[in-house]
CSV table of C-alpha atoms in Angstrom, one decimal:
chain,number,residue,atom,x,y,z
Y,1,MET,CA,-191.7,137.1,56.2
Y,2,LYS,CA,-193.6,138.7,59.4
Y,3,ARG,CA,-190.3,139.1,61.1
Y,4,PHE,CA,-189.5,141.8,58.5
Y,5,ALA,CA,-192.5,144.1,58.0
Y,6,SER,CA,-192.0,146.4,54.9
Y,7,ALA,CA,-193.4,149.4,56.8
Y,8,THR,CA,-194.7,150.0,60.3
Y,9,VAL,CA,-198.2,150.8,60.3
Y,10,THR,CA,-199.7,152.4,63.3
Y,11,PHE,CA,-203.3,152.2,63.6
Y,12,VAL,CA,-205.3,154.6,66.0
Y,13,CYS,CA,-208.5,153.2,67.1
Y,14,LEU,CA,-211.3,155.1,68.6
Y,15,ALA,CA,-212.6,153.3,71.7
Y,16,SER,CA,-216.1,153.7,70.4
Y,17,ILE,CA,-215.5,151.6,67.1
Y,18,ALA,CA,-212.6,149.5,68.4
Y,19,PRO,CA,-214.8,146.3,69.0
Y,20,LEU,CA,-216.1,146.9,65.3
Y,21,LEU,CA,-212.7,147.2,63.7
Y,22,GLY,CA,-211.0,144.1,65.6
Y,23,CYS,CA,-208.0,146.8,66.6
Y,24,GLY,CA,-205.6,145.0,69.2
Y,25,LYS,CA,-202.3,145.6,70.6
Y,26,VAL,CA,-199.8,147.0,67.7
Y,27,PRO,CA,-197.0,144.4,67.2
Y,28,PRO,CA,-193.5,145.5,67.6
Y,29,PRO,CA,-191.6,147.0,64.7
Y,30,GLN,CA,-189.1,144.5,63.0
Y,31,PHE,CA,-186.3,145.3,60.8
Y,32,ARG,CA,-186.9,145.0,57.1
Y,33,GLU,CA,-185.2,142.5,55.3
Y,34,ASN,CA,-183.0,143.0,52.3
Y,35,VAL,CA,-185.7,142.1,49.8
Y,36,VAL,CA,-183.8,142.9,46.4
Y,37,LEU,CA,-180.7,141.0,47.4
Y,38,VAL,CA,-182.9,137.8,48.2
Y,39,ALA,CA,-184.6,138.1,45.1
Y,40,ALA,CA,-181.7,138.9,43.2
Y,41,LYS,CA,-179.9,135.8,44.8
Y,42,ASN,CA,-183.1,133.8,44.3
Y,43,LEU,CA,-183.1,132.3,47.8
Y,44,SER,CA,-185.7,129.8,48.9
Y,45,SER,CA,-188.2,130.8,51.8
Y,46,GLU,CA,-186.4,128.4,54.0
Y,47,ARG,CA,-183.1,130.2,53.7
Y,48,GLU,CA,-184.7,133.3,53.8
Y,49,ASN,CA,-186.1,132.4,57.1
Y,50,GLN,CA,-183.0,130.8,58.6
Y,51,ILE,CA,-181.3,134.2,57.9
Y,52,GLY,CA,-184.0,136.1,59.7
Y,53,ASP,CA,-183.7,133.7,62.6
Y,54,ILE,CA,-179.8,134.2,62.8
Y,55,LEU,CA,-180.1,138.2,62.6
Y,56,VAL,CA,-182.5,138.1,65.5
Y,57,ALA,CA,-180.1,136.0,67.4
Y,58,LEU,CA,-177.1,138.1,66.7
Y,59,PHE,CA,-178.6,141.5,66.8
Y,60,GLY,CA,-182.1,141.4,68.3
Y,61,THR,CA,-185.0,143.7,67.1
Y,62,PRO,CA,-185.5,147.5,67.0
Y,63,ASP,CA,-186.9,147.6,70.5
Y,64,GLU,CA,-184.6,145.1,71.7
Y,65,PRO,CA,-181.1,145.5,70.3
Y,66,PHE,CA,-178.5,143.3,70.9
Y,67,ALA,CA,-175.0,142.7,69.8
Y,68,PRO,CA,-172.3,139.9,70.2
Y,69,PRO,CA,-169.3,140.9,72.4
Y,70,GLU,CA,-167.1,140.0,69.3
Y,71,ALA,CA,-169.0,142.8,67.6
Y,72,GLY,CA,-166.9,145.6,69.9
Y,73,LEU,CA,-170.2,147.8,70.3
Y,74,ASP,CA,-171.3,149.6,73.1
Y,75,LEU,CA,-174.8,148.0,73.9
Y,76,GLN,CA,-175.3,150.6,76.5
Y,77,LYS,CA,-175.2,153.4,74.0
Y,78,ILE,CA,-177.3,151.4,71.3
Y,79,THR,CA,-180.0,150.9,73.9
Y,80,MET,CA,-180.1,154.5,74.4
Y,81,ALA,CA,-180.5,155.2,70.8
Y,82,ALA,CA,-183.0,152.2,70.2
Y,83,GLY,CA,-186.7,151.9,70.8
Y,84,SER,CA,-189.7,154.2,70.8
Y,85,VAL,CA,-189.3,157.8,71.8
Y,86,ARG,CA,-189.5,158.3,75.5
Y,87,SER,CA,-187.6,159.2,78.6
Y,88,ASP,CA,-186.3,156.9,81.2
Y,89,SER,CA,-186.9,157.1,85.1
Y,90,THR,CA,-184.1,159.7,85.3
Y,91,GLY,CA,-185.5,161.7,82.6
Y,92,ALA,CA,-182.9,160.9,80.0
Y,93,LYS,CA,-184.1,160.7,76.7
Y,94,ARG,CA,-184.4,157.3,74.6
Y,95,GLY,CA,-185.1,156.5,71.2
Y,96,LEU,CA,-183.0,158.8,69.7
Y,97,PHE,CA,-182.6,157.3,66.3
Y,98,ARG,CA,-186.3,157.2,65.6
Y,99,GLU,CA,-186.8,160.8,66.7
Y,100,HIS,CA,-184.1,162.3,64.6
Y,101,CYS,CA,-183.2,159.8,62.1
Y,102,ALA,CA,-185.6,157.1,61.1
Y,103,HIS,CA,-187.9,159.4,59.2
Y,104,CYS,CA,-185.1,159.7,56.5
Y,105,HIS,CA,-182.9,156.8,56.7
Y,106,GLY,CA,-185.6,154.2,57.7
Y,107,LEU,CA,-186.0,151.9,60.9
Y,108,THR,CA,-183.4,149.4,59.5
Y,109,GLY,CA,-181.0,152.0,58.3
Y,110,ASP,CA,-181.5,151.1,54.9
Y,111,GLY,CA,-182.2,154.7,53.7
Y,112,MET,CA,-185.8,153.8,52.9
Y,113,GLY,CA,-187.4,156.4,55.5
Y,114,PRO,CA,-190.9,157.6,54.9
Y,115,THR,CA,-189.4,160.9,53.4
Y,116,ALA,CA,-186.6,159.3,51.3
Y,117,ALA,CA,-188.3,159.6,48.2
Y,118,PHE,CA,-188.5,163.1,48.1
Y,119,LEU,CA,-185.0,164.1,49.1
Y,120,ASN,CA,-182.2,164.6,46.6
Y,121,PRO,CA,-179.7,163.0,47.4
Y,122,TYR,CA,-181.3,160.1,49.1
Y,123,PRO,CA,-180.6,159.4,52.7
Y,124,ARG,CA,-177.6,156.9,53.0
Y,125,ASP,CA,-178.0,153.1,53.2
Y,126,TYR,CA,-175.6,152.1,56.2
Y,127,ARG,CA,-176.0,148.3,55.1
Y,128,GLN,CA,-173.2,148.5,52.8
Y,129,GLY,CA,-170.8,150.3,55.2
Y,130,TRP,CA,-170.1,152.8,52.7
Y,131,PHE,CA,-170.0,156.5,53.8
Y,132,LYS,CA,-168.8,159.3,51.9
Y,133,PHE,CA,-167.1,162.0,54.2
Y,134,LYS,CA,-164.4,160.4,56.2
Y,135,SER,CA,-160.8,160.4,56.7
Y,136,THR,CA,-160.0,157.0,56.2
Y,137,ALA,CA,-158.9,155.4,52.9
Y,138,SER,CA,-160.8,153.8,50.0
Y,139,ASN,CA,-164.2,151.6,51.0
Y,140,TYR,CA,-163.2,151.5,54.8
Y,141,PRO,CA,-165.6,152.8,57.3
Y,142,PRO,CA,-165.4,156.2,58.8
Y,143,THR,CA,-163.7,156.6,62.3
Y,144,HIS,CA,-165.8,157.4,65.3
Y,145,ASP,CA,-164.8,161.1,64.9
Y,146,ASP,CA,-165.6,161.2,61.7
Y,147,LEU,CA,-169.4,160.1,62.3
Y,148,MET,CA,-169.4,162.6,65.4
Y,149,ARG,CA,-168.2,165.4,62.9
Y,150,THR,CA,-170.8,164.6,60.4
Y,151,LEU,CA,-173.5,164.8,63.0
Y,152,ARG,CA,-172.3,167.9,64.6
Y,153,ASP,CA,-171.7,169.9,61.3
Y,154,GLY,CA,-174.8,168.1,59.1
Y,155,ILE,CA,-174.1,167.9,55.3
Y,156,THR,CA,-174.3,171.1,53.8
Y,157,GLY,CA,-176.4,171.1,50.7
Y,158,THR,CA,-178.6,167.9,51.6
Y,159,ALA,CA,-181.5,167.3,53.9
Y,160,MET,CA,-178.9,166.2,56.7
Y,161,PRO,CA,-178.9,168.7,59.4
Y,162,SER,CA,-176.6,169.5,62.1
Y,163,PHE,CA,-177.3,168.2,65.6
Y,164,LYS,CA,-175.1,170.1,67.3
Y,165,LEU,CA,-177.6,171.1,69.9
Y,166,LEU,CA,-177.8,167.4,71.0
Y,167,SER,CA,-175.6,166.6,74.0
Y,168,ASP,CA,-172.7,164.8,73.6
Y,169,ASP,CA,-173.8,161.4,75.1
Y,170,GLN,CA,-176.9,161.6,72.8
Y,171,LEU,CA,-174.4,162.1,69.8
Y,172,GLU,CA,-172.3,159.3,71.1
Y,173,ALA,CA,-175.4,157.1,71.3
Y,174,LEU,CA,-176.6,157.8,67.7
Y,175,VAL,CA,-172.8,157.1,66.4
Y,176,GLU,CA,-172.8,153.7,67.8
Y,177,TYR,CA,-176.6,153.0,66.6
Y,178,VAL,CA,-175.3,153.8,63.1
Y,179,LYS,CA,-172.4,151.4,63.5
Y,180,TYR,CA,-174.8,148.8,65.0
Y,181,LEU,CA,-177.1,149.1,62.1
Y,182,SER,CA,-174.3,149.2,59.6
Y,183,VAL,CA,-172.8,146.0,60.9
Y,184,ARG,CA,-175.9,144.2,61.2
Y,185,GLY,CA,-176.7,145.3,57.2
Y,186,GLN,CA,-173.4,144.0,56.3
Y,187,THR,CA,-173.7,140.5,58.2
Y,188,GLU,CA,-177.0,140.2,56.4
Y,189,ILE,CA,-175.4,140.6,53.0
Y,190,ALA,CA,-172.6,138.2,53.9
Y,191,LEU,CA,-175.3,135.7,55.1
Y,192,ILE,CA,-177.4,136.1,52.0
Y,193,ASP,CA,-174.2,135.6,49.7
Y,194,ALA,CA,-173.2,132.6,51.6
Y,195,ALA,CA,-176.4,131.2,51.3
Y,196,ALA,CA,-176.6,131.8,47.7
Y,197,ASP,CA,-173.4,129.6,47.4
Y,198,LEU,CA,-174.9,126.7,49.1
Y,199,SER,CA,-176.1,123.8,47.0
Y,200,GLY,CA,-179.7,122.2,47.3
Y,201,ASP,CA,-181.7,122.8,50.5
Y,202,GLU,CA,-178.4,122.8,52.5
Y,203,PRO,CA,-178.7,125.2,55.4
Y,204,LEU,CA,-176.3,127.8,56.5
Y,205,PRO,CA,-174.0,126.7,59.6
Y,206,GLU,CA,-175.1,128.1,62.9
Y,207,THR,CA,-171.7,127.3,64.5
Y,208,GLN,CA,-169.7,130.0,66.4
Y,209,GLN,CA,-166.9,129.7,63.9
Y,210,PHE,CA,-169.1,130.6,60.8
Y,211,LEU,CA,-171.5,133.3,62.4
Y,212,ILE,CA,-169.1,135.1,64.3
Y,213,GLY,CA,-165.5,133.8,63.0
Y,214,ASP,CA,-166.2,133.9,59.1
Y,215,MET,CA,-169.5,136.2,58.9
Y,216,LEU,CA,-168.6,138.9,61.4
Y,217,ILE,CA,-164.8,138.9,61.8
Y,218,GLY,CA,-163.6,137.3,58.4
Y,219,ASN,CA,-159.9,136.9,57.7
Y,220,SER,CA,-160.5,133.1,58.0
Y,221,ASP,CA,-159.7,130.3,55.9
Y,222,ASP,CA,-163.1,130.1,54.2
Y,223,TYR,CA,-163.4,133.8,54.3
Y,224,PRO,CA,-160.2,135.4,54.0
Y,225,ALA,CA,-161.7,139.0,53.2
Y,226,PRO,CA,-162.3,141.2,56.3
Y,227,GLY,CA,-165.7,141.1,57.9
Y,228,PRO,CA,-167.6,144.2,59.0
Y,229,VAL,CA,-166.3,143.8,62.4
Y,230,SER,CA,-162.7,144.0,61.3
Y,231,LYS,CA,-163.1,146.7,59.1
Y,232,TRP,CA,-164.9,149.0,61.6
Y,233,SER,CA,-162.3,148.1,64.3
Y,234,SER,CA,-159.3,148.8,62.2
Y,235,ALA,CA,-160.8,152.1,60.7
Y,236,VAL,CA,-158.6,154.3,63.0
Y,237,LYS,CA,-155.4,152.5,61.5
Y,238,GLN,CA,-156.7,153.6,58.0
Y,239,VAL,CA,-157.0,157.3,58.7
Y,240,THR,CA,-154.9,159.3,56.0
Y,241,GLN,CA,-152.1,161.5,57.5
Y,242,ILE,CA,-152.5,165.1,56.5
Y,243,SER,CA,-149.1,166.5,55.2
Y,244,LYS,CA,-148.1,170.3,56.0
Y,245,PRO,CA,-149.3,172.5,53.4
Y,246,PRO,CA,-146.4,174.1,51.1
Y,247,ALA,CA,-145.1,177.4,51.9
Y,248,ASP,CA,-147.1,179.3,49.1
Y,249,PHE,CA,-150.3,177.8,50.3
Y,250,GLY,CA,-153.0,180.6,50.0
Y,251,THR,CA,-151.2,182.7,47.5
Y,252,ARG,CA,-152.1,183.5,43.7
Y,253,ALA,CA,-149.3,181.2,42.7
Y,254,SER,CA,-150.8,178.3,44.6
Y,255,ILE,CA,-154.2,178.9,43.1
Y,256,ASP,CA,-152.8,179.2,39.6
Y,257,ALA,CA,-150.7,175.8,40.1
Y,258,GLY,CA,-154.0,174.0,41.5
Y,259,LYS,CA,-156.0,175.2,38.5
Y,260,LYS,CA,-153.2,173.8,36.0
Y,261,ILE,CA,-153.5,170.4,37.8
Y,262,PHE,CA,-157.4,170.5,38.0
Y,263,TYR,CA,-157.3,170.9,34.2
Y,264,SER,CA,-154.7,168.2,33.5
Y,265,ASN,CA,-153.3,165.3,35.4
Y,266,GLY,CA,-155.5,165.7,38.5
Y,267,GLY,CA,-158.5,164.7,36.1
Y,268,CYS,CA,-161.0,167.0,37.9
Y,269,VAL,CA,-162.2,168.4,34.8
Y,270,LYS,CA,-163.7,165.1,33.4
Y,271,CYS,CA,-166.4,165.3,35.9
Y,272,HIS,CA,-166.6,168.9,37.4
Y,273,GLY,CA,-166.9,170.4,33.9
Y,274,PRO,CA,-164.5,172.7,32.1
Y,275,THR,CA,-166.0,175.8,34.1
Y,276,ALA,CA,-166.3,173.7,37.5
Y,277,LEU,CA,-170.4,173.7,37.1
Y,278,GLY,CA,-170.4,170.0,38.0
Y,279,ASP,CA,-171.7,169.5,34.3
Y,280,GLY,CA,-169.1,166.7,33.4
Y,281,GLN,CA,-169.9,163.1,32.8
Y,282,GLN,CA,-172.1,161.5,35.5
Y,283,VAL,CA,-172.1,158.1,36.9
Y,284,PRO,CA,-174.4,156.3,39.6
Y,285,ASP,CA,-173.2,156.1,43.0
Y,286,LEU,CA,-172.5,152.8,44.1
Y,287,TRP,CA,-175.7,152.6,46.2
Y,288,ASN,CA,-177.7,153.0,43.0
Y,289,LYS,CA,-175.3,150.9,40.6
Y,290,ASP,CA,-176.7,147.5,41.8
Y,291,ILE,CA,-180.3,148.8,41.2
Y,292,GLU,CA,-179.4,149.7,37.7
Y,293,GLU,CA,-177.7,146.5,36.7
Y,294,LEU,CA,-180.6,144.6,38.4
Y,295,GLN,CA,-183.1,146.5,36.3
Y,296,LYS,CA,-181.0,145.9,33.3
Y,297,LYS,CA,-181.1,141.9,34.2
Y,298,VAL,CA,-184.9,142.2,34.4
Y,299,HIS,CA,-185.4,144.0,31.0
Y,300,ASP,CA,-183.0,141.7,29.3
Y,301,GLY,CA,-184.7,138.6,30.8
Y,302,TRP,CA,-188.1,139.4,29.8
Y,303,ALA,CA,-186.8,140.2,26.3
Y,304,ALA,CA,-185.3,137.1,26.1
Y,305,LEU,CA,-188.5,135.2,27.2
Y,306,GLU,CA,-190.7,137.0,24.9
Y,307,LYS,CA,-188.2,136.0,21.8
Y,308,PRO,CA,-190.1,132.6,20.2
Y,309,ASP,CA,-187.8,129.7,21.2
Y,310,GLU,CA,-187.4,127.6,17.9
Y,311,SER,CA,-185.6,124.9,20.2
Y,312,LEU,CA,-189.0,124.2,21.7
Y,313,GLU,CA,-190.5,122.9,18.5
Y,314,GLN,CA,-187.9,120.1,18.5
Y,315,LEU,CA,-189.0,118.7,21.8
Y,316,GLU,CA,-191.8,116.5,22.9
Y,317,GLY,CA,-192.9,114.8,25.9
Y,318,GLU,CA,-190.9,115.1,28.9
Y,319,ALA,CA,-188.1,117.2,27.6
Y,320,LEU,CA,-190.9,119.6,26.4
Y,321,GLU,CA,-192.5,119.7,29.7
Y,322,LYS,CA,-189.2,120.2,31.5
Y,323,ALA,CA,-188.1,123.2,29.3
Y,324,GLU,CA,-191.4,125.1,29.7
Y,325,ASP,CA,-191.1,124.4,33.4
Y,326,GLN,CA,-187.7,126.0,33.4
Y,327,ARG,CA,-189.2,129.0,31.4
Y,328,ALA,CA,-191.9,129.3,34.0
Y,329,GLU,CA,-189.4,129.2,36.8
Y,330,GLN,CA,-187.4,132.1,34.9
Y,331,ARG,CA,-190.7,134.0,34.8
Y,332,ASP,CA,-191.3,133.7,38.2
Y,333,GLN,CA,-187.9,134.7,39.1
Y,334,LEU,CA,-188.0,137.9,37.2
Y,335,GLN,CA,-191.5,138.9,38.3
Y,336,THR,CA,-190.1,138.3,42.1
Y,337,LEU,CA,-187.2,140.7,41.4
Y,338,SER,CA,-189.2,143.0,39.6
Y,339,THR,CA,-191.7,143.3,42.3
Y,340,ALA,CA,-188.7,143.7,45.1
Y,341,ILE,CA,-187.0,146.5,43.0
Y,342,ALA,CA,-190.5,148.4,42.4
Y,343,ASN,CA,-191.7,148.0,46.2
Y,344,SER,CA,-188.3,147.8,48.2
Y,345,ALA,CA,-185.6,150.2,46.1
Y,346,LEU,CA,-185.7,153.9,45.5
Y,347,PRO,CA,-185.9,154.9,41.7
Y,348,LEU,CA,-182.3,155.1,40.0
Y,349,ARG,CA,-180.6,158.3,40.3
Y,350,ILE,CA,-177.4,159.6,38.7
Y,351,SER,CA,-174.6,160.8,41.0
Y,352,GLU,CA,-174.1,164.8,40.4
Y,353,PRO,CA,-170.5,166.1,40.5
Y,354,ARG,CA,-170.3,169.2,42.5
Y,355,ASN,CA,-170.7,172.9,41.2
Y,356,LEU,CA,-167.7,174.1,42.9
Y,357,ARG,CA,-168.5,177.5,41.9
Y,358,GLN,CA,-171.3,177.7,44.5
Y,359,GLY,CA,-168.9,177.0,47.4
Y,360,ILE,CA,-171.0,174.2,48.9
Y,361,PHE,CA,-168.9,171.3,49.9
Y,362,ARG,CA,-171.2,168.6,51.4
Y,363,GLY,CA,-168.3,167.1,53.5
Y,364,GLY,CA,-167.2,170.4,54.8
Y,365,ARG,CA,-165.2,173.1,53.4
Y,366,GLU,CA,-162.3,173.1,56.0
Y,367,PRO,CA,-159.0,172.4,54.1
Y,368,PHE,CA,-158.1,169.3,55.8
Y,369,GLU,CA,-161.6,167.8,55.1
Y,370,LEU,CA,-160.8,168.9,51.2
Y,371,PHE,CA,-157.4,167.2,51.6
Y,372,TYR,CA,-159.3,163.8,52.9
Y,373,ARG,CA,-161.5,163.8,49.9
Y,374,LEU,CA,-158.9,164.7,47.2
Y,375,HIS,CA,-156.2,162.3,48.7
Y,376,ASN,CA,-158.8,159.4,49.4
Y,377,GLY,CA,-161.5,159.8,46.6
Y,378,ILE,CA,-165.2,159.5,47.6
Y,379,TYR,CA,-165.7,155.5,47.2
Y,380,PRO,CA,-169.2,155.4,47.2
Y,381,ALA,CA,-169.9,158.4,44.6
Y,382,GLN,CA,-167.0,156.8,42.5
Y,383,MET,CA,-164.9,159.9,42.7
Y,384,PRO,CA,-161.5,158.8,42.3
Y,385,ALA,CA,-158.5,159.9,44.3
Y,386,ILE,CA,-155.9,162.0,42.7
Y,387,ALA,CA,-153.4,161.2,45.1
Y,388,PRO,CA,-151.4,158.3,42.9
Y,389,GLN,CA,-151.2,161.0,40.1
Y,390,VAL,CA,-150.0,164.0,42.0
Y,391,SER,CA,-148.0,165.0,45.2
Y,392,ASN,CA,-149.2,166.2,48.5
Y,393,ASP,CA,-148.2,169.6,47.7
Y,394,ASP,CA,-150.0,169.4,44.5
Y,395,ILE,CA,-153.4,168.3,46.6
Y,396,TRP,CA,-153.0,171.5,48.7
Y,397,HIS,CA,-152.7,173.8,45.4
Y,398,VAL,CA,-155.9,172.1,44.1
Y,399,ILE,CA,-157.7,172.8,47.3
Y,400,ASP,CA,-156.4,176.4,47.1
Y,401,TYR,CA,-157.9,176.5,43.7
Y,402,VAL,CA,-161.2,174.7,44.5
Y,403,LEU,CA,-161.6,177.3,47.7
Y,404,ALA,CA,-161.1,180.2,45.1
Y,405,LEU,CA,-163.4,179.1,42.4
Y,406,PRO,CA,-166.4,180.7,43.6
Y,407,TYR,CA,-164.5,184.0,43.3
Y,408,GLU,CA,-163.1,183.1,39.9
Y,409,PRO,CA,-164.5,184.4,36.5
Y,410,GLY,CA,-167.0,181.6,35.5
Y,411,SER,CA,-167.7,182.0,31.9
Y,412,GLN,CA,-164.3,180.9,30.7
Y,413,TYR,CA,-162.6,177.6,30.1
Y,414,ALA,CA,-159.0,177.3,31.4
Y,415,PRO,CA,-156.5,179.1,29.1
Y,416,GLU,CA,-154.9,175.9,27.7
Y,417,MET,CA,-158.6,174.4,26.9
Y,418,SER,CA,-160.3,175.7,23.7
Y,419,ALA,CA,-163.3,173.3,24.0
Y,420,PRO,CA,-164.9,170.7,26.3
Y,421,PRO,CA,-162.8,167.2,26.2
Y,422,ARG,CA,-164.2,165.4,23.3
Y,423,ASP,CA,-165.3,162.2,25.3
Y,424,ARG,CA,-167.9,164.6,27.0
Y,425,LEU,CA,-169.4,165.6,23.6
């Protein structure tokens, strides 16, 4: 699709050879479509085009963004962050996202910027609405303050820098633009899923109820789950309340209590390892998990097609022709999906648990920030919450132990452990 260019390429034409090269005006940039999901759902080009038209109508383009009033987004702030890098008539900077963020997170916010493949961890893909470091529960989006804190502080140990030198209004504009890209990406996913459920060549409805009520807001009879707008607007209600630390917080007794929980019912040792070096079990984060499953689907699909199909020998005439057509269609689908993964997804990486001995905490090392992560877990990284297993006081004890780990002896297991857990060997 032309509207969703896979990359924005700028050609520099020398005046002397421009007529020979035929270099004209560069077309405006467009958002990249979710190629992998479209291929995985095996959508027709007609449905693919319709989804593209709907997204442009709802959200505009990178240079001319738009948001329906029901989205609850501040279009003035979005416009400030959108477009090319420039200054307006008053000298105020514009195009902030492309200046500061797009080279990693991509023009579409899909985590596929030009430098993304060289970074570990990869830049975040906003389209799923998943964020790691936040105050809200489970897979709810972060609050406005959470995103502001991430921009101001950066993410230690990654390529995400601090933008503390930017003015408050610039930071506010970038936060709003991240919300905009996330709501747009989640809406695209919802539209693709809805299109995949249709039969035949039936087009998607384009009514107000469907596009705004069902896809953006949700909580309807046909789509009972909350949509992206509902989740973002209710994020502030999902903020975890931080309890008061116990009286012995910061003492040796608290550290020792946290150590015991770390190696027992807290479950921390399973991933962070017996010496907290991050050498326990590893799992793909949720951004990579879909790619892993789709790669397996492609592998298993080709393997099945390569096996001799003895049933074909029993067919003849129209039945044989139909069966061969079906196998050819399966080959085309697998090839399309394989190409989409190769060209529009980053290679699979495993989410590595933190080496807690280093004292580098990506989501911040303030005790309240650690409380959020222990109490809520880190949903996209599949780090579970320990809150159901332990009390709030116990969480504070674990925080004490984690903060003390860089200064603790690192060559010994916990006293009650004689060897690593068997399930890790």
